[in-house]
mmCIF file of C-alpha atoms in Angstrom:
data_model
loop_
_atom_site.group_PDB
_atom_site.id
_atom_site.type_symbol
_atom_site.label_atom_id
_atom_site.label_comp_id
_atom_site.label_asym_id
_atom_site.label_seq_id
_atom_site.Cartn_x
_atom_site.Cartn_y
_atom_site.Cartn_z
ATOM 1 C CA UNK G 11 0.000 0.000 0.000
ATOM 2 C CA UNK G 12 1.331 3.590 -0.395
ATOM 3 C CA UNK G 13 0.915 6.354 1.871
ATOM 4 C CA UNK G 14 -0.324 9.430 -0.261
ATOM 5 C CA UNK G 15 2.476 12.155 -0.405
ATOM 6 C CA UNK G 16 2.523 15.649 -1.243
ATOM 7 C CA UNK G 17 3.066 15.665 -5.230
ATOM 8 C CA UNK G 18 2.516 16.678 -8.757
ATOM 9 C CA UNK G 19 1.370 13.632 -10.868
ATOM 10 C CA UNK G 20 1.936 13.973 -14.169
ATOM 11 C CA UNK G 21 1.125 11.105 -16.447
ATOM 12 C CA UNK G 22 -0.848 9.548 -18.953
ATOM 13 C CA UNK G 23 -2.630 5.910 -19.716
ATOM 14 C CA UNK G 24 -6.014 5.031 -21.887
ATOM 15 C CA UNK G 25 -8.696 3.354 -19.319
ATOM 16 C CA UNK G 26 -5.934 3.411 -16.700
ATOM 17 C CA UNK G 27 -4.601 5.411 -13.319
ATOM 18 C CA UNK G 28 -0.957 6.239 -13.081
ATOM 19 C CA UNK G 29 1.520 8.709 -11.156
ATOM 20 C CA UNK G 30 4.258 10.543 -11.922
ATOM 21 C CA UNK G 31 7.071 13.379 -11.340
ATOM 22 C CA UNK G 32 7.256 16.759 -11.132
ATOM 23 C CA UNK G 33 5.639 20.077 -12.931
ATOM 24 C CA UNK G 34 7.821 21.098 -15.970
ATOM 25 C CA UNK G 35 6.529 24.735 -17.089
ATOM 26 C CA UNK G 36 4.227 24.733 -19.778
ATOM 27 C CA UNK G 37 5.591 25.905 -23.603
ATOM 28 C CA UNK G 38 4.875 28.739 -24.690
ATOM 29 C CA UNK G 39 1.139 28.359 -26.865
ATOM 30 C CA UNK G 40 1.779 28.474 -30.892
ATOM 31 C CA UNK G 41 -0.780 31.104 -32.760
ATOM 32 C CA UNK G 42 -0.802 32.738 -35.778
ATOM 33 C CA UNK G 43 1.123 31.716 -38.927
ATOM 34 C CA UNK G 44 4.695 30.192 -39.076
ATOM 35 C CA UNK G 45 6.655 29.967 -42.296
ATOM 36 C CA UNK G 46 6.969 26.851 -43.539
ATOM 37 C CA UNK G 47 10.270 25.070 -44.765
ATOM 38 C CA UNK G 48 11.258 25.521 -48.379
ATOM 39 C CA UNK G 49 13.547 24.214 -50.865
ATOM 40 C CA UNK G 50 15.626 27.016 -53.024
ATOM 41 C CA UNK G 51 12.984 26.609 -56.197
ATOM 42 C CA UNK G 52 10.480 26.613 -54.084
ATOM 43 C CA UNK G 53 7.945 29.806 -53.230
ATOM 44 C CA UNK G 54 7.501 30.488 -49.575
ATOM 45 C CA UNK G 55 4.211 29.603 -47.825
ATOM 46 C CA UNK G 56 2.865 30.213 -44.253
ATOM 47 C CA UNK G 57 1.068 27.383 -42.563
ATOM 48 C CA UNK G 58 -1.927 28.648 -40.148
ATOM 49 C CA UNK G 59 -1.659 27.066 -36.488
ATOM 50 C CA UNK G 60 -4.497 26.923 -34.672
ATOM 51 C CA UNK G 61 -4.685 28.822 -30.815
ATOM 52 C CA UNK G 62 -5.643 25.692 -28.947
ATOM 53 C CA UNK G 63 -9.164 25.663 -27.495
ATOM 54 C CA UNK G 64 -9.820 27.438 -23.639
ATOM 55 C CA UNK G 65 -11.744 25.370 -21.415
ATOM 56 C CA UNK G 66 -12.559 26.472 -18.172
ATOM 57 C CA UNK G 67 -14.365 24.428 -15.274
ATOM 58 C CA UNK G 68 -16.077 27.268 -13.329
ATOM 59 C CA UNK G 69 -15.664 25.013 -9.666
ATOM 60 C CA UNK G 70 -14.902 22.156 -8.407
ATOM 61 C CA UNK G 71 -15.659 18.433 -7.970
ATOM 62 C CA UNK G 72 -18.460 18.397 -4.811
ATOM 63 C CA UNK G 73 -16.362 18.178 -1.513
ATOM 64 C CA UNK G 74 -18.497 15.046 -0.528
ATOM 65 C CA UNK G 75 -17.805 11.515 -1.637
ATOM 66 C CA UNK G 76 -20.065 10.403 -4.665
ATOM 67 C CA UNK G 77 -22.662 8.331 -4.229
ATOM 68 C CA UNK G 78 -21.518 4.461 -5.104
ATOM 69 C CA UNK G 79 -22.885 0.983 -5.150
ATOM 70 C CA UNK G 80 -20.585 -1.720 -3.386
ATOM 71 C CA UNK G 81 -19.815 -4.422 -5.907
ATOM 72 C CA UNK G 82 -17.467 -6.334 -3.248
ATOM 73 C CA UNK G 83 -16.742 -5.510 0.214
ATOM 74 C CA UNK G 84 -14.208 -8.206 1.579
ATOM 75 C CA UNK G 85 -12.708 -7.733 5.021
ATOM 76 C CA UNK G 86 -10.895 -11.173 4.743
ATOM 77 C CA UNK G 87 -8.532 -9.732 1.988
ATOM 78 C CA UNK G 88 -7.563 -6.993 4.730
ATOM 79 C CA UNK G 89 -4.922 -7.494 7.345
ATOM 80 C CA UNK G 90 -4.992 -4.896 10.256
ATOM 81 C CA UNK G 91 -1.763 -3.848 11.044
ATOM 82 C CA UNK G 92 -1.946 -1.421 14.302
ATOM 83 C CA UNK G 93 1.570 0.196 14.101
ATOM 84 C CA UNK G 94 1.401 0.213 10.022
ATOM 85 C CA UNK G 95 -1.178 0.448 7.005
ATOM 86 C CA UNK G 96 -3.310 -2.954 6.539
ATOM 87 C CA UNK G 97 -2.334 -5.472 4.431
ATOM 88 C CA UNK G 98 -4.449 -5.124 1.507
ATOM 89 C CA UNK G 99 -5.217 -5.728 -2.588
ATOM 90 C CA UNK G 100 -3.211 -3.662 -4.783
ATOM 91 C CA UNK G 101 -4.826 -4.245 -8.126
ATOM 92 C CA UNK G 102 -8.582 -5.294 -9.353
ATOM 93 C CA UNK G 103 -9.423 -5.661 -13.233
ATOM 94 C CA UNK G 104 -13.402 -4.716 -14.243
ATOM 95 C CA UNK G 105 -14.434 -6.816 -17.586
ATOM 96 C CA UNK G 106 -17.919 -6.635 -17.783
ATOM 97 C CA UNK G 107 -20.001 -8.115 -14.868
ATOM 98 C CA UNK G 108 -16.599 -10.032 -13.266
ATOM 99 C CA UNK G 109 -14.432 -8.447 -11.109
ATOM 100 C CA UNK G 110 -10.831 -9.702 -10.449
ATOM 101 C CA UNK G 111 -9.037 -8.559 -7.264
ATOM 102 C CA UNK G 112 -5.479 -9.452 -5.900
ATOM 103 C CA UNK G 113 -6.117 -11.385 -2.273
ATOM 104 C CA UNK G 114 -2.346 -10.622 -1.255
ATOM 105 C CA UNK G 115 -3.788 -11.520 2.648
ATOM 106 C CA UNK G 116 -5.276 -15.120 1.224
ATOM 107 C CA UNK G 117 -2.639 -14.952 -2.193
ATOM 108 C CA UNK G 118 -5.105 -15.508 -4.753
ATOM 109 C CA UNK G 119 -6.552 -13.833 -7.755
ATOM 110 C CA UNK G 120 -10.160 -14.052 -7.323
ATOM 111 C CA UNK G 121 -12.969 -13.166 -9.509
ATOM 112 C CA UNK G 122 -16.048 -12.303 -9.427
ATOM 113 C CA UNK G 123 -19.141 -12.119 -11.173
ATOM 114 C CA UNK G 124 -22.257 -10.129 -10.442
ATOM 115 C CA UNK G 125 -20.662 -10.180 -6.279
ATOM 116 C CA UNK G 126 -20.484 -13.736 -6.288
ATOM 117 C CA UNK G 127 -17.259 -15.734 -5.698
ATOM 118 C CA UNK G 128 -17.086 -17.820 -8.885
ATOM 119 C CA UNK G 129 -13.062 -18.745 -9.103
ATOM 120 C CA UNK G 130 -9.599 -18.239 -7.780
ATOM 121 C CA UNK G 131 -6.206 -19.359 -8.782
ATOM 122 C CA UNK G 132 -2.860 -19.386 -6.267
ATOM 123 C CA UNK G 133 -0.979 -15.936 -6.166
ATOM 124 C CA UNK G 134 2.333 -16.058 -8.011
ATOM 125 C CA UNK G 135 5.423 -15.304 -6.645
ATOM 126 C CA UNK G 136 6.051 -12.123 -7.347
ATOM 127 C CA UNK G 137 5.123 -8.697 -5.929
ATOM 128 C CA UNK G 138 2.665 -7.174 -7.431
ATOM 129 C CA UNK G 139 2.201 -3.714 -8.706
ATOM 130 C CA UNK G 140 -0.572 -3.797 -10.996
ATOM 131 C CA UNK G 141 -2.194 -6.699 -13.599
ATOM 132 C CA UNK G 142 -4.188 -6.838 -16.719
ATOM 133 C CA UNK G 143 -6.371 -9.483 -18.198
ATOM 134 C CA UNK G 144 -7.301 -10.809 -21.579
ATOM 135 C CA UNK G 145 -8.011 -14.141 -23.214
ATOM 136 C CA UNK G 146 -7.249 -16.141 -20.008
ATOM 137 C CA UNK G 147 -3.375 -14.729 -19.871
ATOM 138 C CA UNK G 148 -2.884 -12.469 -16.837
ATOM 139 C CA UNK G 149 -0.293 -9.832 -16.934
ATOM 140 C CA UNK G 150 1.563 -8.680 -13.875
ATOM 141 C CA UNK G 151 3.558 -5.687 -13.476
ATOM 142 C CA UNK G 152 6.540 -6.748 -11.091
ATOM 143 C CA UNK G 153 6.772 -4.742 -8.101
ATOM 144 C CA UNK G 154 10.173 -5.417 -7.355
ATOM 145 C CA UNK G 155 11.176 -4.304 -10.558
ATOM 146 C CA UNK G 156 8.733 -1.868 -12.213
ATOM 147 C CA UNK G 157 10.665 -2.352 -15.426
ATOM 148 C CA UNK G 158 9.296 -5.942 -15.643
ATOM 149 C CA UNK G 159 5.930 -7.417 -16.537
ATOM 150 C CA UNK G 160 5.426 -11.213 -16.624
ATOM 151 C CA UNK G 161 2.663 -12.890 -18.289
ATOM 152 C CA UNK G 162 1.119 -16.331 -17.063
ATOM 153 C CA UNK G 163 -1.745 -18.554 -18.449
ATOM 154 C CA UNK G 164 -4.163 -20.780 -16.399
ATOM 155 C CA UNK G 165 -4.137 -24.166 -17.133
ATOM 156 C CA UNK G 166 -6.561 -26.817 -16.527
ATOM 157 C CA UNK G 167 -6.292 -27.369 -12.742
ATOM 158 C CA UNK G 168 -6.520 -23.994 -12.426
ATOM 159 C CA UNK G 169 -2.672 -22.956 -11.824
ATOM 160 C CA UNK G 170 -0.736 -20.078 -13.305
ATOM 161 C CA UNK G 171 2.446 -21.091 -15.242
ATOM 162 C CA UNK G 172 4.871 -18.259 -16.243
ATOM 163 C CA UNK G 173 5.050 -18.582 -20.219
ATOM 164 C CA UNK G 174 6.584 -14.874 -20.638
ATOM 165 C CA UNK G 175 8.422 -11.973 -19.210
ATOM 166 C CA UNK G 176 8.865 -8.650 -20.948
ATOM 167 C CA UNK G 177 11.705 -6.017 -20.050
ATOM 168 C CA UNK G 178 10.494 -2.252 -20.064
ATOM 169 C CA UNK G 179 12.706 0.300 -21.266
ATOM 170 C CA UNK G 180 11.845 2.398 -17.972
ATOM 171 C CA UNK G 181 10.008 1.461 -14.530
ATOM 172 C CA UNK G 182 6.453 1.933 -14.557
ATOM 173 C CA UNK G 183 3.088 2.618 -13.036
ATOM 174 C CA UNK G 184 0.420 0.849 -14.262
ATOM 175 C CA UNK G 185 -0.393 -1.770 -16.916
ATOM 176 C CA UNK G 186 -3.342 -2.323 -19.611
ATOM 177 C CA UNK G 187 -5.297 -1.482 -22.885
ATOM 178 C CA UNK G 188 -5.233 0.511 -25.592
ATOM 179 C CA UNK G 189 -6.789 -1.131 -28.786
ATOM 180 C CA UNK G 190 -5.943 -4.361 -27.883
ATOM 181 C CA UNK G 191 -2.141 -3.389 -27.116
ATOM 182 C CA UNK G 192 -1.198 -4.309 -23.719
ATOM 183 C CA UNK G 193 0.408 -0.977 -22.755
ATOM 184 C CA UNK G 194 2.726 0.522 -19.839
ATOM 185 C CA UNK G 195 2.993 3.757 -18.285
ATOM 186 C CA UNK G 196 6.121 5.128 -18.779
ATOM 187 C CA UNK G 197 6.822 7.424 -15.104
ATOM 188 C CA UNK G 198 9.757 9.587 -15.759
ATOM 189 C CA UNK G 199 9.446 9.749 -19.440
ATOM 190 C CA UNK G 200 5.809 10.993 -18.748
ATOM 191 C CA UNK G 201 4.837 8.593 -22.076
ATOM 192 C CA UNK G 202 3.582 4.562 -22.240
ATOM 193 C CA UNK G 203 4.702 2.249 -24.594
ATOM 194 C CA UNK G 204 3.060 -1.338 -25.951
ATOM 195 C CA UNK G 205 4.910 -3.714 -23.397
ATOM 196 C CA UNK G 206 5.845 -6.159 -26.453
ATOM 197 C CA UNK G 207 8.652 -3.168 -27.032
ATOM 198 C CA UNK G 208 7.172 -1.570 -29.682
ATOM 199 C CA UNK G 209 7.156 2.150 -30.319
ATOM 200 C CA UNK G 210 5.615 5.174 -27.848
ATOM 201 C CA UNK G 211 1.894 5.391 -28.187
ATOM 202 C CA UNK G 212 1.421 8.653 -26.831
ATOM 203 C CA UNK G 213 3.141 11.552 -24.723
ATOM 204 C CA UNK G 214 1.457 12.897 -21.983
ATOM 205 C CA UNK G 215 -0.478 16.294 -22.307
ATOM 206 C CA UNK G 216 1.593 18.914 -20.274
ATOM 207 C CA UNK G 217 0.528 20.316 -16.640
ATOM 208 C CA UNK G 218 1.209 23.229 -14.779
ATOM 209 C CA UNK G 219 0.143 24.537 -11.365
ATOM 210 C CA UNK G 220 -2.373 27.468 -11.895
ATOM 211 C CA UNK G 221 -3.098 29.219 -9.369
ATOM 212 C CA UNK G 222 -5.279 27.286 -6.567
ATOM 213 C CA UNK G 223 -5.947 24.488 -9.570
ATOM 214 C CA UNK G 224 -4.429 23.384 -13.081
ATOM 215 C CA UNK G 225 -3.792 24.239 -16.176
ATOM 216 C CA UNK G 226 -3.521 21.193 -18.814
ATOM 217 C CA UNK G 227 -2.250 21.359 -22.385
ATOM 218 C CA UNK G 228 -2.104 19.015 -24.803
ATOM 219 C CA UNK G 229 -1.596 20.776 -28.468
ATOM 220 C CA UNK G 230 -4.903 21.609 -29.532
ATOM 221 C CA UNK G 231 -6.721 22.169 -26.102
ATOM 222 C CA UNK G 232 -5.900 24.454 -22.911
ATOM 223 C CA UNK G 233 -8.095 22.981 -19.677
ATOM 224 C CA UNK G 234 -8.064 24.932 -16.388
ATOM 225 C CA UNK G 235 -9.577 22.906 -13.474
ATOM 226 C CA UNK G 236 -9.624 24.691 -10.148
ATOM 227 C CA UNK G 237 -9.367 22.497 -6.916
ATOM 228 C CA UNK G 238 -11.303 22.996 -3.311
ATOM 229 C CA UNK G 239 -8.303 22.961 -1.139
ATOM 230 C CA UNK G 240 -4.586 22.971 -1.810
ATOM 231 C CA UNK G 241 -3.969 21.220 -5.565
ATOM 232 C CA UNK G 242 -1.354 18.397 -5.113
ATOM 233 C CA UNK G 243 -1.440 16.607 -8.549
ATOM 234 C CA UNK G 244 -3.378 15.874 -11.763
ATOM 235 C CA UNK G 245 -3.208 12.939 -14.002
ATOM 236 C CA UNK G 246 -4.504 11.539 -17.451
ATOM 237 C CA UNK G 247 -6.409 8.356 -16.212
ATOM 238 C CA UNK G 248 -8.382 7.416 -19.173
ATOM 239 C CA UNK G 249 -9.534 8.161 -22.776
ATOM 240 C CA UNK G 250 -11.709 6.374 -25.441
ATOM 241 C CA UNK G 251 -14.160 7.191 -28.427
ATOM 242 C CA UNK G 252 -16.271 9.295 -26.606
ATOM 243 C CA UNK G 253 -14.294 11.038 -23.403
ATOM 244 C CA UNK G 254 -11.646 12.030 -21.838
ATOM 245 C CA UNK G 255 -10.788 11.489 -17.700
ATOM 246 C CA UNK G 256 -8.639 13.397 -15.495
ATOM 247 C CA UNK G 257 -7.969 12.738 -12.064
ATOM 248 C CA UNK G 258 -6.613 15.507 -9.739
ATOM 249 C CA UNK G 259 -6.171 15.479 -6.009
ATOM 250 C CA UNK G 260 -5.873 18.543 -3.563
ATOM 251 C CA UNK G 261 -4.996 18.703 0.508
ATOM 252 C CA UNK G 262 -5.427 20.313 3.131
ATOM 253 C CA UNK G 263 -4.432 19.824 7.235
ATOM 254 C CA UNK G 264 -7.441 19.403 9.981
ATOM 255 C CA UNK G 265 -7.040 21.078 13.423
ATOM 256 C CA UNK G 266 -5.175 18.010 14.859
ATOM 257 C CA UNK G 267 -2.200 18.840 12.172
ATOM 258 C CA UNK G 268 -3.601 15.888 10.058
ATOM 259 C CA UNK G 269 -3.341 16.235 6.553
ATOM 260 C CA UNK G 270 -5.915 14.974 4.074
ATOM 261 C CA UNK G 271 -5.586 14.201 0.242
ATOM 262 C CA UNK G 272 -8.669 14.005 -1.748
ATOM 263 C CA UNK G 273 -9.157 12.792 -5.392
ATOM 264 C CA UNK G 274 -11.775 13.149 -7.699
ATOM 265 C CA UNK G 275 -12.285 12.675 -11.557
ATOM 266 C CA UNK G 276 -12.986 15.230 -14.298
ATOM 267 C CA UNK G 277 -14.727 13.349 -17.256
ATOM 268 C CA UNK G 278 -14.813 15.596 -20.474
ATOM 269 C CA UNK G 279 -16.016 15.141 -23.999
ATOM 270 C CA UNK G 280 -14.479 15.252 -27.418
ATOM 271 C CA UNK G 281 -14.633 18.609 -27.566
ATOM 272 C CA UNK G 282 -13.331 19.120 -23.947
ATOM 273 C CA UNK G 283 -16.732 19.782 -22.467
ATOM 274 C CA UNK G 284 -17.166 18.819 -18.965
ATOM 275 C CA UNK G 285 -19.837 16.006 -18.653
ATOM 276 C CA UNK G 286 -19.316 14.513 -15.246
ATOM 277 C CA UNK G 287 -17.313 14.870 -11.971
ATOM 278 C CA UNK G 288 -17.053 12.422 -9.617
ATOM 279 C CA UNK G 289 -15.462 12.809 -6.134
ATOM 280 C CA UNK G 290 -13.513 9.069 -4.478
ATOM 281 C CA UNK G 291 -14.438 7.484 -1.216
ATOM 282 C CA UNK G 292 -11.262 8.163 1.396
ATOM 283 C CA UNK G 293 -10.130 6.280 3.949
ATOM 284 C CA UNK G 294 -7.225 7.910 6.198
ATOM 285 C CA UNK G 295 -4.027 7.837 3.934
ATOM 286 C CA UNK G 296 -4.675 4.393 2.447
ATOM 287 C CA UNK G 297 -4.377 4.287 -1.157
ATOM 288 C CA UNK G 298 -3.456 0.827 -3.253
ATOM 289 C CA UNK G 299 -1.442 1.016 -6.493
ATOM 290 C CA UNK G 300 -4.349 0.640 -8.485
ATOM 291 C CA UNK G 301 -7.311 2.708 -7.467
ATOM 292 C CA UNK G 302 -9.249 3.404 -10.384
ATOM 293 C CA UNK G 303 -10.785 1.745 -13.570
ATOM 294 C CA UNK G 304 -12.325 3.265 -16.203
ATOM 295 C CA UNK G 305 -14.442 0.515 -18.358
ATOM 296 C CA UNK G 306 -17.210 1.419 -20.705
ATOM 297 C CA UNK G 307 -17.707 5.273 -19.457
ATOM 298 C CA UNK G 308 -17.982 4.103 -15.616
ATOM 299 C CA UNK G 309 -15.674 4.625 -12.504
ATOM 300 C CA UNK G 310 -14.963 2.203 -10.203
ATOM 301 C CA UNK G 311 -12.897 2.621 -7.069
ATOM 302 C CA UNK G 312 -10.578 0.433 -4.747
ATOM 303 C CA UNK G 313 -11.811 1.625 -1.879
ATOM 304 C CA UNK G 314 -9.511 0.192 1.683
ATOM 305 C CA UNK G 315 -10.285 0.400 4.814
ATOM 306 C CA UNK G 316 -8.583 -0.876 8.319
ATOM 307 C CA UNK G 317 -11.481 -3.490 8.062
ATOM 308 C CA UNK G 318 -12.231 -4.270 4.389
ATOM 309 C CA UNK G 319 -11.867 -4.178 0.659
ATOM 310 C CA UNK G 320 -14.789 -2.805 -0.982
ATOM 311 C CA UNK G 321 -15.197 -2.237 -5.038
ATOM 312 C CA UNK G 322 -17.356 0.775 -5.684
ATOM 313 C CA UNK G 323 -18.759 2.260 -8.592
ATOM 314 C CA UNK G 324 -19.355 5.724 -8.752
ATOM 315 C CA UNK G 325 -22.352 7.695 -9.776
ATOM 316 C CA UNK G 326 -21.585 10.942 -11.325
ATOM 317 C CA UNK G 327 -21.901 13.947 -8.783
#
């Protein structure tokens, strides 16, 4: 489990949550014309850029937590540790009606469908970061090594056996899909990459600190989301057909000197208008490496406790 820390996130992953490094300033925003290049025989030409798009959320995500059904809610996957955080699932994978969680306390995978327990298979020995799932292979990102994702199939008496191992070119976050590519999210180089080695599929928009919020650019669009309390970090969590999803997380310190980091989601059309906001379920500092999926325009949330493991998805705000 991690303990949440005062940061900038920046980073970027279709249908999946990530974190990152630190603020780089934003470039400056092209306009106008710029000449284009030209060979000697050639007349010159200009080229019109386009001033990217200005979209500005007028306030923020509600300050309570959104409303949310409970798919699971397991307290035997939770270990209560008095003196540290409890011992808890990292990862969970959404497909459909089944949902897979990592039972580190129990060390299973177990699925399942519609709330009902309808499989498990023994937890391999590795530490897990984050996993994927397709086709009955299940991808894990290594823990231990972040630059290392191992793929395993499940046989007939329902064992995983290792049949491959990839090598990243950089640690990562987080693991899944875009178009059927099993992709990686790239931390310092604020990109991911298809795990099977092959080229970049996309660069992250860039992100800047904007006052008490943040200002996102990615080319053709300028966002500015403001935050409640002080803004600690904003990520690219998802984006298909139809939407774009941002999550970004602000803090601020109670009376007893505690201080409190709360997340919510920005979820914007094609043409960068805001459609829904959704605000996470918190629980003291207790945050697993995989909090969020994004399947089929819904949110769900890995939601720990001292006392349990619940599933939740979210209902727009």
């Amino acid at each position: 489990m991690k303990h949440q820390q005062p940061f900038v996130i920046l980073a970027a992953l279709l249908g999946l949550a990530i974190s990152g490094c630190t603020v780089s300033p934003q470039p400056d925003i092209p306009s106008g014309t710029v000449s284009a290049a030209v060979s000697p025989t050639s007349p010159a030409t200009t080229t019109s850029v386009a001033t990217p798009r200005l979209t500005v959320v007028r306030a923020p995500a509600a300050d309570a937590p959104s409303k949310a059904r409970v798919l699971l809610d397991q307290p035997k996957m939770v270990l209560t540790r008095p003196e540290d955080q409890p011992y808890a699932p990292e990862a969970f994978v959404v497909r459909g009606d089944t949902v897979t969680i990592a039972d580190r306390v129990n060390k299973q995978i177990v699925t399942f469908q519609n709330g009902r327990r309808i499989g498990a298979v023994a937890f391999p020995d590795l530490k897990l970061a984050d996993m994927a799932i397709r086709d009955g292979h299940y991808y894990f990102l290594n823990a231990l090594d972040q630059r290392e994702v191992d793929e395993f199939v499940m046989d007939d008496t329902r064992t995983l056996t290792q049949v491959g191992n990839q090598i990243l070119p950089a640690e990562a976050d987080r693991i899944g899909w875009d178009d059927g590519r099993l992709v990686a999210q790239l931390t310092e180089q604020n990109t991911w990459v298809a795990v099977d080695g092959s080229d970049p599929v996309v660069a992250n928009p860039t992100f800047e600190l904007n006052g008490r919020g943040f200002r996102i650019t990615d080319g053709h669009t300028v966002l500015e989301i403001p935050t409640r309390y002080e803004p600690t970090g904003v990520e690219l969590i998802a984006r298909d057909a139809d939407y774009t999803y941002y999550q970004v997380y602000d803090n601020y310190v109670r009376a007893n000197a505690e201080q409190v980091y709360r997340g919510y989601v920005y979820q914007f059309d094609r043409s960068e208008q805001l459609v829904h906001t959704y605000t996470l379920h918190v629980a003291a500092d207790v945050k697993p490496s995989r909090e969020l999926q994004i399947v089929d325009g819904r949110v769900y949330q890995l939601f720990i406790t001292n006392k349990t493991a619940r599933v939740l998805l979210l209902a727009p705000n």
